Amino acid sequence: MITTSLRHQPFSLVLSGGGALGIAHLGVIYDMQQHALKPDEIVGTSMGGIIGASLAIGMSEAQIYKQIERFSKVTNWLTFSFSGNGIVHTGKIAAIFETIFGDHTMNQTAIPLKLIATHLATGKKRIFTQDDTTILLKDALLATMAIPGIFEAHTIEGELYGDGFLCENLGIAEASYQHVLAVDVLGNGSFEKHFSKKWFKTQRVLDMFERSMRLLILNQTQQILQHTNKTIYLLEPDTKTFATYQFHRYEAIRQAGLGVLR
């Protein structure tokens, strides 16, 4: 059993990005807490980074879920922008992060945290870590979740950053420990592998685009998994019936993560 294997050794918890699908991480964290499993490090991308950061500052799964529930209506955080480089202005999201994380810097977490973002000028991966003693946690989060064209890119120390999924959606390459519990909400459980020809005629363009992005990210992750020498315990919640923008389905998405850890 995974829980037995991890109980007696240090391990990294790696949480993938995935928009609303990332709420499934909470189901896994709930099970971890039931088994008294505490990671020695957390690595997160995008939504996985937000949930991972909440866990890293000492919040319980129930407390994180309460925040998700509170802001489940997109109107609570969505403001359209008619200028800049994204269609969603992140002012409301920044205010939410302010209430949760205050002025915590990257080195002020109870559990060491790494957040993955993408340097938009060079395309290189940027890992925010405890060494970034002057960078606010809320700023690193605004960077890791900034999906290009959707959310405004975020500036940190004069550099422009976007979502970490562009480089590494499941950050196992950044894990410090040999043993890694990795939760991938955009893994093999995130899409149907078979469908009829009718699907191509009836599905909306948005659905086809989302499926294509999931396949692109899945292939990226599989390449990384093939080239790691770490011991990976990979969990892939069944998220195929949910869309990445369906935050209002938070309760059902959380349920998708329950029982995956055994």
Short mmCIF file of C-alpha atoms in Angstrom, two decimals:
data_model
loop_
_atom_site.label_atom_id
_atom_site.label_comp_id
_atom_site.label_asym_id
_atom_site.label_seq_id
_atom_site.Cartn_x
_atom_site.Cartn_y
_atom_site.Cartn_z
CA MET A 1 0.00 0.00 0.00
CA ILE A 2 1.15 3.54 -0.78
CA THR A 3 0.28 4.80 2.68
CA THR A 4 2.42 2.12 4.32
CA SER A 5 5.35 2.83 1.99
CA LEU A 6 5.33 6.57 2.64
CA ARG A 7 4.78 6.47 6.37
CA HIS A 8 8.36 5.50 7.12
CA GLN A 9 10.33 7.82 4.83
CA PRO A 10 10.47 11.46 3.75
CA PHE A 11 8.57 12.26 0.56
CA SER A 12 7.59 15.09 -1.76
CA LEU A 13 3.95 15.80 -2.53
CA VAL A 14 3.53 16.99 -6.12
CA LEU A 15 0.20 18.52 -7.17
CA SER A 16 -0.58 19.17 -10.83
CA GLY A 17 -2.36 22.06 -12.45
CA GLY A 18 -5.80 21.60 -13.97
CA GLY A 19 -8.11 24.51 -13.20
CA ALA A 20 -11.23 23.36 -11.38
CA LEU A 21 -10.06 19.74 -11.72
CA GLY A 22 -7.40 20.61 -9.14
CA ILE A 23 -10.09 20.56 -6.47
CA ALA A 24 -9.73 16.75 -6.65
CA HIS A 25 -6.41 17.25 -4.83
CA LEU A 26 -8.47 17.94 -1.72
CA GLY A 27 -9.88 14.42 -1.73
CA VAL A 28 -6.35 13.01 -1.76
CA ILE A 29 -5.21 15.41 0.98
CA TYR A 30 -8.21 14.39 3.09
CA ASP A 31 -7.14 10.75 2.81
CA MET A 32 -3.53 11.70 3.59
CA GLN A 33 -4.64 13.39 6.79
CA GLN A 34 -6.75 10.38 7.74
CA HIS A 35 -3.60 8.26 7.46
CA ALA A 36 -1.47 10.87 9.26
CA LEU A 37 0.72 11.32 6.19
CA LYS A 38 2.56 14.63 6.12
CA PRO A 39 4.81 15.55 3.20
CA ASP A 40 8.30 16.90 3.80
CA GLU A 41 7.97 19.14 0.75
CA ILE A 42 5.20 20.33 -1.56
CA VAL A 43 5.60 21.08 -5.27
CA GLY A 44 2.69 22.68 -7.10
CA THR A 45 1.70 24.05 -10.47
CA SER A 46 -1.25 26.40 -11.05
CA MET A 47 -4.31 25.14 -9.09
CA GLY A 48 -2.08 22.49 -7.53
CA GLY A 49 0.15 25.33 -6.39
CA ILE A 50 -2.74 27.20 -4.78
CA ILE A 51 -3.91 24.15 -2.85
CA GLY A 52 -0.33 23.14 -2.07
CA ALA A 53 0.47 26.61 -0.72
CA SER A 54 -2.59 26.49 1.52
CA LEU A 55 -1.45 23.15 2.90
CA ALA A 56 2.11 24.45 3.27
CA ILE A 57 1.08 27.32 5.56
CA GLY A 58 -0.68 24.89 7.89
CA MET A 59 -4.28 24.84 6.68
CA SER A 60 -6.21 21.59 7.04
CA GLU A 61 -8.09 20.05 4.15
CA ALA A 62 -11.36 21.17 5.73
CA GLN A 63 -10.13 24.76 5.92
CA ILE A 64 -8.97 24.73 2.30
CA TYR A 65 -12.28 23.24 1.20
CA LYS A 66 -14.14 25.98 3.04
CA GLN A 67 -12.22 28.59 1.05
CA ILE A 68 -12.97 26.75 -2.21
CA GLU A 69 -16.64 26.62 -1.26
CA ARG A 70 -16.62 30.31 -0.41
CA PHE A 71 -15.23 31.32 -3.79
CA SER A 72 -16.86 28.61 -5.92
CA LYS A 73 -18.98 31.12 -7.85
CA VAL A 74 -16.77 32.56 -10.58
CA THR A 75 -18.43 35.94 -10.12
CA ASN A 76 -16.60 36.15 -6.80
CA TRP A 77 -13.24 36.32 -8.53
CA LEU A 78 -13.82 36.89 -12.26
CA THR A 79 -13.52 40.37 -13.74
CA PHE A 80 -13.16 40.71 -17.48
CA SER A 81 -10.37 42.92 -18.76
CA PHE A 82 -10.46 44.91 -21.98
CA SER A 83 -6.78 45.74 -21.89
CA GLY A 84 -3.55 44.00 -21.02
CA ASN A 85 -2.58 40.47 -22.01
CA GLY A 86 -5.43 38.41 -20.50
CA ILE A 87 -9.21 38.44 -20.68
CA VAL A 88 -9.52 38.04 -16.90
CA HIS A 89 -8.24 40.79 -14.62
CA THR A 90 -6.65 39.20 -11.53
CA GLY A 91 -7.43 41.97 -9.04
CA LYS A 92 -10.15 40.00 -7.25
CA ILE A 93 -7.99 36.87 -7.17
CA ALA A 94 -5.11 38.87 -5.72
CA ALA A 95 -7.45 40.14 -2.98
CA ILE A 96 -8.49 36.56 -2.17
CA PHE A 97 -4.84 35.51 -1.91
CA GLU A 98 -4.25 38.49 0.36
CA THR A 99 -6.91 37.29 2.80
CA ILE A 100 -5.48 33.74 2.86
CA PHE A 101 -1.72 34.27 2.65
CA GLY A 102 -1.25 37.85 3.81
CA ASP A 103 2.37 38.92 3.48
CA HIS A 104 3.89 35.45 3.75
CA THR A 105 7.05 35.14 1.68
CA MET A 106 8.15 31.92 0.00
CA ASN A 107 10.37 31.02 2.96
CA GLN A 108 7.61 31.47 5.55
CA THR A 109 5.74 28.21 5.16
CA ALA A 110 5.47 25.38 7.67
CA ILE A 111 6.28 22.88 4.91
CA PRO A 112 8.90 23.77 2.25
CA LEU A 113 7.14 24.81 -0.94
CA LYS A 114 8.06 25.02 -4.61
CA LEU A 115 5.85 26.73 -7.19
CA ILE A 116 6.38 26.31 -10.92
CA ALA A 117 5.90 29.18 -13.35
CA THR A 118 7.09 30.02 -16.87
CA HIS A 119 9.29 32.99 -17.76
CA LEU A 120 7.34 34.37 -20.70
CA ALA A 121 10.29 36.17 -22.34
CA THR A 122 12.52 33.10 -22.50
CA GLY A 123 10.08 30.20 -22.08
CA LYS A 124 12.25 28.81 -19.30
CA LYS A 125 10.89 27.18 -16.19
CA ARG A 126 11.02 29.30 -13.03
CA ILE A 127 10.82 27.57 -9.68
CA PHE A 128 9.90 29.76 -6.72
CA THR A 129 11.40 28.21 -3.58
CA GLN A 130 12.36 29.00 0.01
CA ASP A 131 15.45 30.70 -1.37
CA ASP A 132 13.19 33.47 -2.68
CA THR A 133 13.06 35.19 0.68
CA THR A 134 11.72 38.50 -0.66
CA ILE A 135 9.05 37.13 -2.99
CA LEU A 136 5.54 37.10 -1.60
CA LEU A 137 3.69 33.81 -1.72
CA LYS A 138 0.65 35.50 -3.28
CA ASP A 139 2.82 36.85 -6.12
CA ALA A 140 4.31 33.45 -6.89
CA LEU A 141 0.76 32.04 -6.97
CA LEU A 142 -0.45 34.73 -9.37
CA ALA A 143 2.46 33.71 -11.61
CA THR A 144 1.95 29.94 -11.53
CA MET A 145 -1.78 30.23 -12.33
CA ALA A 146 -1.54 32.82 -15.13
CA ILE A 147 -2.87 30.83 -18.10
CA PRO A 148 -1.70 32.80 -21.18
CA GLY A 149 -4.51 34.75 -22.80
CA ILE A 150 -6.93 33.91 -19.99
CA PHE A 151 -5.38 35.40 -16.86
CA GLU A 152 -3.10 38.39 -16.87
CA ALA A 153 0.58 37.52 -16.84
CA HIS A 154 2.18 38.48 -13.54
CA THR A 155 5.26 40.62 -13.03
CA ILE A 156 7.77 39.71 -10.32
CA GLU A 157 10.98 41.71 -9.92
CA GLY A 158 10.51 43.19 -13.39
CA GLU A 159 10.05 39.82 -15.12
CA LEU A 160 6.82 38.57 -16.68
CA TYR A 161 5.57 35.09 -15.74
CA GLY A 162 2.81 32.76 -16.88
CA ASP A 163 1.32 29.43 -15.90
CA GLY A 164 3.72 26.65 -15.00
CA PHE A 165 1.87 24.08 -17.13
CA LEU A 166 3.72 25.46 -20.14
CA CYS A 167 6.88 23.84 -18.74
CA GLU A 168 5.91 21.18 -16.25
CA ASN A 169 2.34 20.57 -15.17
CA LEU A 170 3.32 17.75 -12.80
CA GLY A 171 6.51 18.94 -11.14
CA ILE A 172 8.16 15.66 -10.24
CA ALA A 173 11.47 16.85 -11.72
CA GLU A 174 11.58 19.49 -8.97
CA ALA A 175 11.02 17.07 -6.09
CA SER A 176 13.90 16.96 -3.62
CA TYR A 177 13.14 13.53 -2.20
CA GLN A 178 13.55 10.11 -3.77
CA HIS A 179 9.98 9.15 -2.95
CA VAL A 180 7.28 11.23 -4.58
CA LEU A 181 3.51 11.15 -4.15
CA ALA A 182 2.28 12.75 -7.38
CA VAL A 183 -1.36 13.66 -7.99
CA ASP A 184 -2.17 14.33 -11.64
CA VAL A 185 -5.70 15.60 -12.28
CA LEU A 186 -4.85 15.90 -15.99
CA GLY A 187 -3.54 12.36 -16.28
CA ASN A 188 -5.02 9.23 -17.81
CA GLY A 189 -8.17 9.66 -15.76
CA SER A 190 -8.95 13.03 -17.29
CA PHE A 191 -10.37 12.07 -20.68
CA GLU A 192 -12.40 9.44 -22.50
CA LYS A 193 -10.23 7.13 -24.57
CA HIS A 194 -13.07 5.99 -26.85
CA PHE A 195 -15.89 7.88 -28.48
CA SER A 196 -18.19 7.50 -31.47
CA LYS A 197 -17.90 9.38 -34.74
CA LYS A 198 -20.96 11.34 -33.66
CA TRP A 199 -18.81 13.00 -31.00
CA PHE A 200 -16.88 14.93 -33.64
CA LYS A 201 -20.09 16.32 -35.14
CA THR A 202 -21.80 17.35 -31.94
CA GLN A 203 -19.08 18.49 -29.57
CA ARG A 204 -18.44 22.19 -29.21
CA VAL A 205 -15.18 23.77 -30.25
CA LEU A 206 -14.40 24.54 -26.60
CA ASP A 207 -14.69 20.86 -25.67
CA MET A 208 -12.38 19.83 -28.49
CA PHE A 209 -9.85 22.48 -27.48
CA GLU A 210 -9.92 21.35 -23.85
CA ARG A 211 -9.43 17.71 -24.83
CA SER A 212 -6.50 18.70 -27.03
CA MET A 213 -4.87 20.60 -24.17
CA ARG A 214 -5.32 17.63 -21.85
CA LEU A 215 -3.63 15.34 -24.36
CA LEU A 216 -0.77 17.80 -24.83
CA ILE A 217 -0.20 18.03 -21.07
CA LEU A 218 -0.54 14.25 -20.64
CA ASN A 219 2.17 13.67 -23.24
CA GLN A 220 4.41 16.23 -21.52
CA THR A 221 3.98 14.47 -18.18
CA GLN A 222 4.59 11.02 -19.60
CA GLN A 223 7.88 12.19 -21.10
CA ILE A 224 8.99 13.47 -17.70
CA LEU A 225 7.92 10.23 -16.00
CA GLN A 226 9.95 8.18 -18.48
CA HIS A 227 13.13 10.06 -17.61
CA THR A 228 12.99 10.14 -13.83
CA ASN A 229 14.89 7.88 -11.47
CA LYS A 230 12.71 8.78 -8.50
CA THR A 231 10.22 6.40 -6.92
CA ILE A 232 6.88 7.78 -8.09
CA TYR A 233 3.53 6.92 -6.52
CA LEU A 234 1.24 8.31 -9.22
CA LEU A 235 -2.42 9.03 -8.49
CA GLU A 236 -4.73 9.97 -11.37
CA PRO A 237 -8.24 10.86 -10.15
CA ASP A 238 -11.14 10.26 -12.52
CA THR A 239 -11.84 13.80 -13.69
CA LYS A 240 -13.04 13.04 -17.22
CA THR A 241 -16.63 14.15 -16.61
CA PHE A 242 -15.62 17.61 -15.44
CA ALA A 243 -14.37 20.68 -17.30
CA THR A 244 -11.47 22.79 -16.09
CA TYR A 245 -13.76 25.81 -15.69
CA GLN A 246 -16.52 24.10 -13.64
CA PHE A 247 -15.64 25.48 -10.23
CA HIS A 248 -19.31 25.32 -9.24
CA ARG A 249 -18.99 21.51 -9.21
CA TYR A 250 -16.41 21.68 -6.44
CA GLU A 251 -18.14 19.11 -4.22
CA ALA A 252 -18.29 16.41 -6.91
CA ILE A 253 -14.73 17.15 -8.07
CA ARG A 254 -13.42 16.79 -4.52
CA GLN A 255 -15.17 13.43 -4.34
CA ALA A 256 -13.20 12.30 -7.41
CA GLY A 257 -10.01 12.51 -5.32
CA LEU A 258 -11.35 10.50 -2.37
CA GLY A 259 -10.24 6.89 -2.15
CA VAL A 260 -7.55 7.21 -4.83
CA LEU A 261 -4.84 6.97 -2.17
CA ARG A 262 -4.59 3.46 -0.75
#
